[in-house]
PDB file of C-alpha atoms in Angstrom:
ATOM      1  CA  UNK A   1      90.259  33.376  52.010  1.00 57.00           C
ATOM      2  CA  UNK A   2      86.730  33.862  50.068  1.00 58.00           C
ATOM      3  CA  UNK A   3      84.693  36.084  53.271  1.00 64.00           C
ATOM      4  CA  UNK A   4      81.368  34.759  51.109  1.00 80.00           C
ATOM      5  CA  UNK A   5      82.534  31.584  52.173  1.00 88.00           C
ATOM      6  CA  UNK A   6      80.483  29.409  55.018  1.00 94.00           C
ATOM      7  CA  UNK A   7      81.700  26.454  56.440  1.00 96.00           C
ATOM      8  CA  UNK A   8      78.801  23.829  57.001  1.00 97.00           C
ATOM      9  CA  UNK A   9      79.527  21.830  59.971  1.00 97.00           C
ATOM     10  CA  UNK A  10      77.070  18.444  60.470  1.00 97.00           C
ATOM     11  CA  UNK A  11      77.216  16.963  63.474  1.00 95.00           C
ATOM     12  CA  UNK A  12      74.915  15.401  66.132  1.00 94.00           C
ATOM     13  CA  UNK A  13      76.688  15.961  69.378  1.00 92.00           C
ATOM     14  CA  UNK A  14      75.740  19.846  70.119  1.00 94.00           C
ATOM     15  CA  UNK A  15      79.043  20.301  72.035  1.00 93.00           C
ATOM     16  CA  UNK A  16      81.429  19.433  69.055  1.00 92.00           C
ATOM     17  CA  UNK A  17      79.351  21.085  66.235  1.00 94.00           C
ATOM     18  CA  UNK A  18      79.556  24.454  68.374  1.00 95.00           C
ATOM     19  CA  UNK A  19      83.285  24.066  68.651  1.00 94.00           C
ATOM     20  CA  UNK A  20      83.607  23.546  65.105  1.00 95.00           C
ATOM     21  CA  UNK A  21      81.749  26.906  64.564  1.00 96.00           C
ATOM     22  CA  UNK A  22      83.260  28.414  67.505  1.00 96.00           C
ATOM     23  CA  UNK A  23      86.463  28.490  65.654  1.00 95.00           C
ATOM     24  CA  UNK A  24      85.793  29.140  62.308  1.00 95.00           C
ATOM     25  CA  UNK A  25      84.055  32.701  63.875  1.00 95.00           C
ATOM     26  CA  UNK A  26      86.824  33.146  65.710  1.00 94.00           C
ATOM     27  CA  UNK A  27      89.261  33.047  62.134  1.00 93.00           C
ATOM     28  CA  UNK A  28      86.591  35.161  60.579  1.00 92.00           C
ATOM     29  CA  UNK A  29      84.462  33.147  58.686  1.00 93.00           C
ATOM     30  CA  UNK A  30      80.875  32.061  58.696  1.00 94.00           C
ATOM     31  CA  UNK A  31      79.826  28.809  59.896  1.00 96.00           C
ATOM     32  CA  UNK A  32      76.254  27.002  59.953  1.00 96.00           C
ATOM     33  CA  UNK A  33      75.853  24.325  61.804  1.00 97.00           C
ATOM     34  CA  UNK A  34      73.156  21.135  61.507  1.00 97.00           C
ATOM     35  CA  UNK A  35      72.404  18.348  63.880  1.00 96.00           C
ATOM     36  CA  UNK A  36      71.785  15.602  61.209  1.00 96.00           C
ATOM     37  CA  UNK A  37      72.566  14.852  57.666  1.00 96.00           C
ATOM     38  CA  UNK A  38      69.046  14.830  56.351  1.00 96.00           C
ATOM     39  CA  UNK A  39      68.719  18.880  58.277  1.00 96.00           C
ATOM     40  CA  UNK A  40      71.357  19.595  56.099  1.00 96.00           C
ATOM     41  CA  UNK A  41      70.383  18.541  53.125  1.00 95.00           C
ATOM     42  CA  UNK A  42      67.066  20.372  53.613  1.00 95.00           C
ATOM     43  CA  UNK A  43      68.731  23.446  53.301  1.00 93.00           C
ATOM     44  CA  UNK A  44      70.922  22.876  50.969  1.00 90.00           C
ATOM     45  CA  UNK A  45      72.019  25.211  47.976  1.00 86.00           C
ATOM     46  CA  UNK A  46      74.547  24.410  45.673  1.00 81.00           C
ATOM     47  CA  UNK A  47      74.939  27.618  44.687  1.00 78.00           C
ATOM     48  CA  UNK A  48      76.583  28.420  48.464  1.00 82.00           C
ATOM     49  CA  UNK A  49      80.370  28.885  48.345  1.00 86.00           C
ATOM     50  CA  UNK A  50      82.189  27.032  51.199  1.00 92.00           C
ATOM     51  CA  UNK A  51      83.074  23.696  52.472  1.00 94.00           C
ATOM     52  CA  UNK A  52      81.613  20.885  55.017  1.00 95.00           C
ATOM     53  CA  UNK A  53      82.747  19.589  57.911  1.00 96.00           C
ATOM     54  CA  UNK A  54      81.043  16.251  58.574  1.00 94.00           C
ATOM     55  CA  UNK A  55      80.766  13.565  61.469  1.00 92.00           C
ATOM     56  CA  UNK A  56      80.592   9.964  59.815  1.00 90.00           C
ATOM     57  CA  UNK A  57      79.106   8.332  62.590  1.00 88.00           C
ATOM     58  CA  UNK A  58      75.160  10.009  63.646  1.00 91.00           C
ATOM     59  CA  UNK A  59      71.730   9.174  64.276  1.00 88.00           C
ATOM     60  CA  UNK A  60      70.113   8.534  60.855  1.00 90.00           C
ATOM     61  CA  UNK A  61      72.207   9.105  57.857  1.00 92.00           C
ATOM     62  CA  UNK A  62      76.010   8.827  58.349  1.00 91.00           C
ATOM     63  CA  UNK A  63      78.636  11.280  56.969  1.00 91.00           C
ATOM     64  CA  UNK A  64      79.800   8.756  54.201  1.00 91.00           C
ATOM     65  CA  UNK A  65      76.212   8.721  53.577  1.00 93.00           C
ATOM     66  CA  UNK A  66      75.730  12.128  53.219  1.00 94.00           C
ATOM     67  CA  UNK A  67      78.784  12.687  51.073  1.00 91.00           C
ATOM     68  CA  UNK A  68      77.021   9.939  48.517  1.00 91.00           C
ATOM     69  CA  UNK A  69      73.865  12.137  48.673  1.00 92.00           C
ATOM     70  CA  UNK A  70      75.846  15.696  47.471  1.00 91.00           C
ATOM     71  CA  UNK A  71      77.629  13.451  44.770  1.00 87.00           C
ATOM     72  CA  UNK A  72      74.591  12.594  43.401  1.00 88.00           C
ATOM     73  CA  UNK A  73      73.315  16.390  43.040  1.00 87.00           C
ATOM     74  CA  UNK A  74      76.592  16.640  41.796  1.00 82.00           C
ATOM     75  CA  UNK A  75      77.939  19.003  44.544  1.00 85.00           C
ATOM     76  CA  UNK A  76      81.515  20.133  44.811  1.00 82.00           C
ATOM     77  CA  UNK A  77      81.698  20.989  48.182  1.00 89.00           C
ATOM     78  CA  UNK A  78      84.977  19.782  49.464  1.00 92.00           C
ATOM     79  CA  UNK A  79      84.103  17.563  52.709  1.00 93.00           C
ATOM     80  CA  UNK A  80      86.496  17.363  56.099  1.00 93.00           C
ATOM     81  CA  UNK A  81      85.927  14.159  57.569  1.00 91.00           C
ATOM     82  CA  UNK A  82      85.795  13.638  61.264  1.00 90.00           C
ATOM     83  CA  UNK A  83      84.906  11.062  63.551  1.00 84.00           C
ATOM     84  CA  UNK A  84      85.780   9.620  67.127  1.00 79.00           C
ATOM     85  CA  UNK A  85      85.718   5.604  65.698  1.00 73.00           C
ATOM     86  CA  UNK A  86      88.096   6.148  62.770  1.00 64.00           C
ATOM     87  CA  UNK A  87      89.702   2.967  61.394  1.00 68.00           C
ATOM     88  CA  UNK A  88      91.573   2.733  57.790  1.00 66.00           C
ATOM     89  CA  UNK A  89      89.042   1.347  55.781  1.00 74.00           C
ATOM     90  CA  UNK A  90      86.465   4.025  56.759  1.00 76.00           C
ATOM     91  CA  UNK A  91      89.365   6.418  56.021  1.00 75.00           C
ATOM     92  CA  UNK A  92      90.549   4.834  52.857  1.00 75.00           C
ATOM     93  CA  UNK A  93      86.268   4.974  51.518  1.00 80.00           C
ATOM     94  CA  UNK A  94      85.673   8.472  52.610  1.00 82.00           C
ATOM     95  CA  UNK A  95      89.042   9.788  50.401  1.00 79.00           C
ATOM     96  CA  UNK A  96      87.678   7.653  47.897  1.00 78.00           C
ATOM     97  CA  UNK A  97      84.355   9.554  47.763  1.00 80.00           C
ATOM     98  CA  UNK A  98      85.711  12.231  47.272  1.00 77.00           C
ATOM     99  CA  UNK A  99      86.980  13.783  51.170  1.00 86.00           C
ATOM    100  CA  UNK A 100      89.633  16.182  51.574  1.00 86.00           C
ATOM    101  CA  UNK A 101      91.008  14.914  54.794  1.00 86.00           C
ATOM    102  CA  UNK A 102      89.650  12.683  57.653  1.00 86.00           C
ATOM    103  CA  UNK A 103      90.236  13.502  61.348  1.00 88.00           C
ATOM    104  CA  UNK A 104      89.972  11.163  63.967  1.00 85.00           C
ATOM    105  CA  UNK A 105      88.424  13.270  67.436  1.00 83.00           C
ATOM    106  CA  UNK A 106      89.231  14.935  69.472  1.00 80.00           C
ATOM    107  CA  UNK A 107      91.596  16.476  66.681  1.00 85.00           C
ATOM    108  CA  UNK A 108      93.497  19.803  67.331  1.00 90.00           C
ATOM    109  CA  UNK A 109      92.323  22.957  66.521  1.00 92.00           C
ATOM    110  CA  UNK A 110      95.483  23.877  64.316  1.00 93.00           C
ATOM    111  CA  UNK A 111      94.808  20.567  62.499  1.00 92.00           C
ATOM    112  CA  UNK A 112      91.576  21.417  61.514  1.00 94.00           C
ATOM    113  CA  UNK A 113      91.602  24.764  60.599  1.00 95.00           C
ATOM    114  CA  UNK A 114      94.322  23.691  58.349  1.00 94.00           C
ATOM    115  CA  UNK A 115      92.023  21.187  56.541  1.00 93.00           C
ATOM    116  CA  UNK A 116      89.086  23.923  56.593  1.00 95.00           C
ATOM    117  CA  UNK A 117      91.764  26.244  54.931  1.00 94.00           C
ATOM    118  CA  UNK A 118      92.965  23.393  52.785  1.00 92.00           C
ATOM    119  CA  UNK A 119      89.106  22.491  51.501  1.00 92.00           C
ATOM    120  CA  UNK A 120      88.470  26.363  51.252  1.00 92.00           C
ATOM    121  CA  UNK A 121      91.238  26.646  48.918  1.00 90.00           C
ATOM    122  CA  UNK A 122      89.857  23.304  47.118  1.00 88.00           C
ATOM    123  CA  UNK A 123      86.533  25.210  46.824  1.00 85.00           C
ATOM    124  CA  UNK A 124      87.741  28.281  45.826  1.00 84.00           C
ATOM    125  CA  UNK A 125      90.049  26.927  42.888  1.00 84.00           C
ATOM    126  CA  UNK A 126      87.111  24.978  41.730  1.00 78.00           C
ATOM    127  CA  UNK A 127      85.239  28.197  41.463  1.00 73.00           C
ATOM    128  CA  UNK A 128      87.534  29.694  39.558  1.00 70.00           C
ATOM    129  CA  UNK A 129      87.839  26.770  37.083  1.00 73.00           C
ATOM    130  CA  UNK A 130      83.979  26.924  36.977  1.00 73.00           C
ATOM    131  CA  UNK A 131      83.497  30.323  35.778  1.00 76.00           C
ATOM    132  CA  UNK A 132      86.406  29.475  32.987  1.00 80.00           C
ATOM    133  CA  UNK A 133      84.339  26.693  31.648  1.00 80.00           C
ATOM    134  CA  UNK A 134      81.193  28.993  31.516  1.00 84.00           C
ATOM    135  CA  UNK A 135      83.453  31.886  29.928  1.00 88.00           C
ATOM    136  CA  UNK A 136      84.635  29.307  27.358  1.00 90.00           C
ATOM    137  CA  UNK A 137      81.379  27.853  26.808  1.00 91.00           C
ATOM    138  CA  UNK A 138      80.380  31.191  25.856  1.00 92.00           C
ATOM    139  CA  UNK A 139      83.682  31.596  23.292  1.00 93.00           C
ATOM    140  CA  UNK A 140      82.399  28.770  21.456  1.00 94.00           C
ATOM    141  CA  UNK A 141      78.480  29.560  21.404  1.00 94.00           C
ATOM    142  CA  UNK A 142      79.555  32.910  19.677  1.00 95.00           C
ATOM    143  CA  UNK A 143      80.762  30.766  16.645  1.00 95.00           C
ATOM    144  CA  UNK A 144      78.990  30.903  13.706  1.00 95.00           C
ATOM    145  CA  UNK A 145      77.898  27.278  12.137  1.00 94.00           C
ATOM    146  CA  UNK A 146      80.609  28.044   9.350  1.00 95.00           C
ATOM    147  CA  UNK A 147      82.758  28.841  11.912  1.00 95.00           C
ATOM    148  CA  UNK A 148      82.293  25.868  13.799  1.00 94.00           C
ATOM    149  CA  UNK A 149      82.745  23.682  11.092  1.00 94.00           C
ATOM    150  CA  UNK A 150      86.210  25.027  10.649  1.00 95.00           C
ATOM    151  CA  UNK A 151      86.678  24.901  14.320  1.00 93.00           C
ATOM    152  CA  UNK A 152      85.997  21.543  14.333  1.00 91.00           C
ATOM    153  CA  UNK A 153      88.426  20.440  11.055  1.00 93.00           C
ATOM    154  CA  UNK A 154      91.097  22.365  13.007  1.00 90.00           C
ATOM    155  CA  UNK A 155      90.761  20.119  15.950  1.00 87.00           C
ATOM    156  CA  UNK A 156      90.790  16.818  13.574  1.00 86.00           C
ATOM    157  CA  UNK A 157      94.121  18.612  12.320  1.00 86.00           C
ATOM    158  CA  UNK A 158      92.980  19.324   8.806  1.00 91.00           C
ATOM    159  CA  UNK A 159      95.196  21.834   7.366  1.00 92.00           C
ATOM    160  CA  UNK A 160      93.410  25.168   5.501  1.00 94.00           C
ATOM    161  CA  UNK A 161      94.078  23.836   2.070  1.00 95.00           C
ATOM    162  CA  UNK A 162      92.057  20.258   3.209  1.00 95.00           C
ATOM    163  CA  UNK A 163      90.118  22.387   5.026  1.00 95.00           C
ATOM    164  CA  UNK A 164      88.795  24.417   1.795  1.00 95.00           C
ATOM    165  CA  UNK A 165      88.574  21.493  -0.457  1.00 95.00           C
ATOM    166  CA  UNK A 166      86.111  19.257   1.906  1.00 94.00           C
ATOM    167  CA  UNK A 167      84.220  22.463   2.392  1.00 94.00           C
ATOM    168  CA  UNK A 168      84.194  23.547  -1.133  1.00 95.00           C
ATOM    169  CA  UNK A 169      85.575  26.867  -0.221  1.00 94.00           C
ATOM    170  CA  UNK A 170      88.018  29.300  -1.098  1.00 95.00           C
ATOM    171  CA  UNK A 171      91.583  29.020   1.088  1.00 95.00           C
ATOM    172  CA  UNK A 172      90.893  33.110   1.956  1.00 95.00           C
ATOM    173  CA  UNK A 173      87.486  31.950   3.170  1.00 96.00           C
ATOM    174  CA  UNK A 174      89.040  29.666   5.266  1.00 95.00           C
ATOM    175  CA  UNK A 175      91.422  31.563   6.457  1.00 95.00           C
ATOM    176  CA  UNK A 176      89.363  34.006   7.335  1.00 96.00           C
ATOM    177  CA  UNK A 177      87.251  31.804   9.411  1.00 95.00           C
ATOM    178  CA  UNK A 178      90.276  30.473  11.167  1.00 95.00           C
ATOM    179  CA  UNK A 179      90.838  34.025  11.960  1.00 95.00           C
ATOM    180  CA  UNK A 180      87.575  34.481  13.456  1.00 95.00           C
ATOM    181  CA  UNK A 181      87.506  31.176  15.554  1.00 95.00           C
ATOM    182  CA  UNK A 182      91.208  31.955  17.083  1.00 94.00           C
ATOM    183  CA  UNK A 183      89.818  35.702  17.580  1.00 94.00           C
ATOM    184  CA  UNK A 184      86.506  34.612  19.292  1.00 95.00           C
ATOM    185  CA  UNK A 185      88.298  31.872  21.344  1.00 94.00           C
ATOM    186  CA  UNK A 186      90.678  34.317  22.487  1.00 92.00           C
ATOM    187  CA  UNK A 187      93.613  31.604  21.734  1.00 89.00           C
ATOM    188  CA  UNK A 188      96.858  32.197  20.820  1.00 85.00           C
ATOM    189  CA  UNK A 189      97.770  28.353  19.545  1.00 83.00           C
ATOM    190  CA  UNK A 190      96.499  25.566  18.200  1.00 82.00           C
ATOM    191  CA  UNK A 191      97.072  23.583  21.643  1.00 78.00           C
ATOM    192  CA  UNK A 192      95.294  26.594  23.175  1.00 82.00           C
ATOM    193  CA  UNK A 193      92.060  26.216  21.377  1.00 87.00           C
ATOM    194  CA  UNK A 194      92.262  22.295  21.670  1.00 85.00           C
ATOM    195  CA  UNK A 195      92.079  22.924  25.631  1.00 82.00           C
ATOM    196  CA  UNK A 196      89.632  25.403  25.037  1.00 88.00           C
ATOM    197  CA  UNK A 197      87.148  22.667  22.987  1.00 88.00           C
ATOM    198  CA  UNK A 198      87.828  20.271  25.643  1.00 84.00           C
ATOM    199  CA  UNK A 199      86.785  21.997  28.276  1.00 80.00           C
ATOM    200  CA  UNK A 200      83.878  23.976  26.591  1.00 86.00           C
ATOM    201  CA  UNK A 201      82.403  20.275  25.794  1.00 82.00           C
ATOM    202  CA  UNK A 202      82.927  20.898  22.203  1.00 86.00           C
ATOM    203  CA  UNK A 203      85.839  18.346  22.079  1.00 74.00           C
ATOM    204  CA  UNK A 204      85.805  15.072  24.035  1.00 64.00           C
ATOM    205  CA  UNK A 205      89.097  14.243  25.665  1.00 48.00           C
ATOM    206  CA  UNK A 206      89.315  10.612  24.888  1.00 45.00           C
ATOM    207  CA  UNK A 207      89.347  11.486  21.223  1.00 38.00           C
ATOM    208  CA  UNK A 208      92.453  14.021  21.368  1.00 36.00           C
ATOM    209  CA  UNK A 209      95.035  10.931  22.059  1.00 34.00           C
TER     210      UNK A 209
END
C-alpha cells in the first residue's frame, strides 16, 4: 500500500466521518476528513494520491453529486460509496459514475477496509498507467518529423518499399528511420509500437480495427 496515500472521507455526521478515519490511522494510513461536499472540493488537489470515501445522502451537495463534480475536473480518485438509505437504483447510478463499491451503514469494518484497499489498489494502478502514458508521450515527442512520418506509414501498414516510394526516398533511408522510431519507442514489435501510438495519442483507437 502507497504510505503517500490519504484517504478523503466526506461525511456530515461527525461521529461516522471520525470512525472512518479512526480506522484508516489505525491500518497506517492518512486520512482527512470533511463535513460537506462543497469543504471538500475547496481543498481539493488532483495531484493528491489516494481515494474517497463518500456519504451520498448530506446537507447541501450529495455524494452522487460530488462524484459528478470530480468527473468533470476529470479526477480519478476511486470513490467508496456509503450511505444509511441505500436502495438499488442509487446503487446501480453511483457504479455507473464511476464508484468502486457502495456500502449500505452501519457496514463492518473488515468490509470497508477491504473496499479502501480495493480503491487504493484502483488508484495506485492508475498511477502507474499514468506515468506510462507520460513516458510514452515523451518516446514519441523525441521523433523527428521524418521520423514521424515513417512512424505513422508503419501504423497504416505500409511496408518499407511503399514506404520509400510515397516518400521519395531511398529503402536504406527508410530503413534507417524505422530503426530509429523502434529504437526511440523502445518497442520490440510492430503490435508493440501500435499500443505505444495509441496510448501516446499519436494513434486513435477506433482507426486500428
Amino acid at each position: 500500500m502507497d504510505g503517500d496515500a490519504t484517504v478523503f472521507v466526506v461525511d456530515d455526521d461527525e461521529a461516522a466521518r471520525e470512525s472512518v478515519i479512526a480506522l484508516v490511522s489505525l491500518k497506517g494510513l492518512q486520512a482527512k476528513g470533511f463535513a460537506s461536499a462543497e469543504a471538500f472540493l475547496n481543498a481539493f488537489e488532483p495531484d493528491r494520491k489516494g481515494c474517497l470515501v463518500a456519504d451520498v445522502r448530506m446537507q447541501g451537495m450529495t455524494g452522487l453529486q460530488l462524484i459528478e463534480q470530480l468527473a468533470a475536473r476529470q479526477s480519478k480518485l476511486p470513490v467508496v460509496v456509503i450511505t444509511g438509505y441505500a436502495d438499488v437504483p442509487m446503487a446501480v447510478r453511483a457504479m455507473q459514475m464511476g464508484a468502486v463499491t457502495f456500502l449500505e451503514k452501519p457496514c463492518q469494518e473488515q468490509e470497508l477496509w477491504q473496499a479502501i484497499q480495493q480503491a487504493l489498489q484502483i488508484e495506485q494502478r492508475r498511477q502507474g498507467e499514468r506515468s506510462h502514458q507520460t513516458d510514452v508521450s515523451t518516446r514519441i515527442a523525441s521523433l523527428s518529423e521524418e521520423e514521424a512520418a515513417v512512424f505513422r506509414m508503419l501504423l497504416d501498414g505500409k511496408v518499407n518499399k511503399r514506404i520509400a516510394v510515397e516518400l521519395d526516398l531511398g529503402l536504406r533511408t527508410v530503413e534507417a528511420r524505422r530503426a530509429n522510431v523502434m529504437k526511440k519507442m523502445q518497442a520490440t514489435s510492430l503490435p508493440d509500437l501500435v499500443r505505444m501510438a495509441i496510448l501516446g495519442g499519436f494513434l486513435k483507437a477506433e482507426t486500428t480495427v
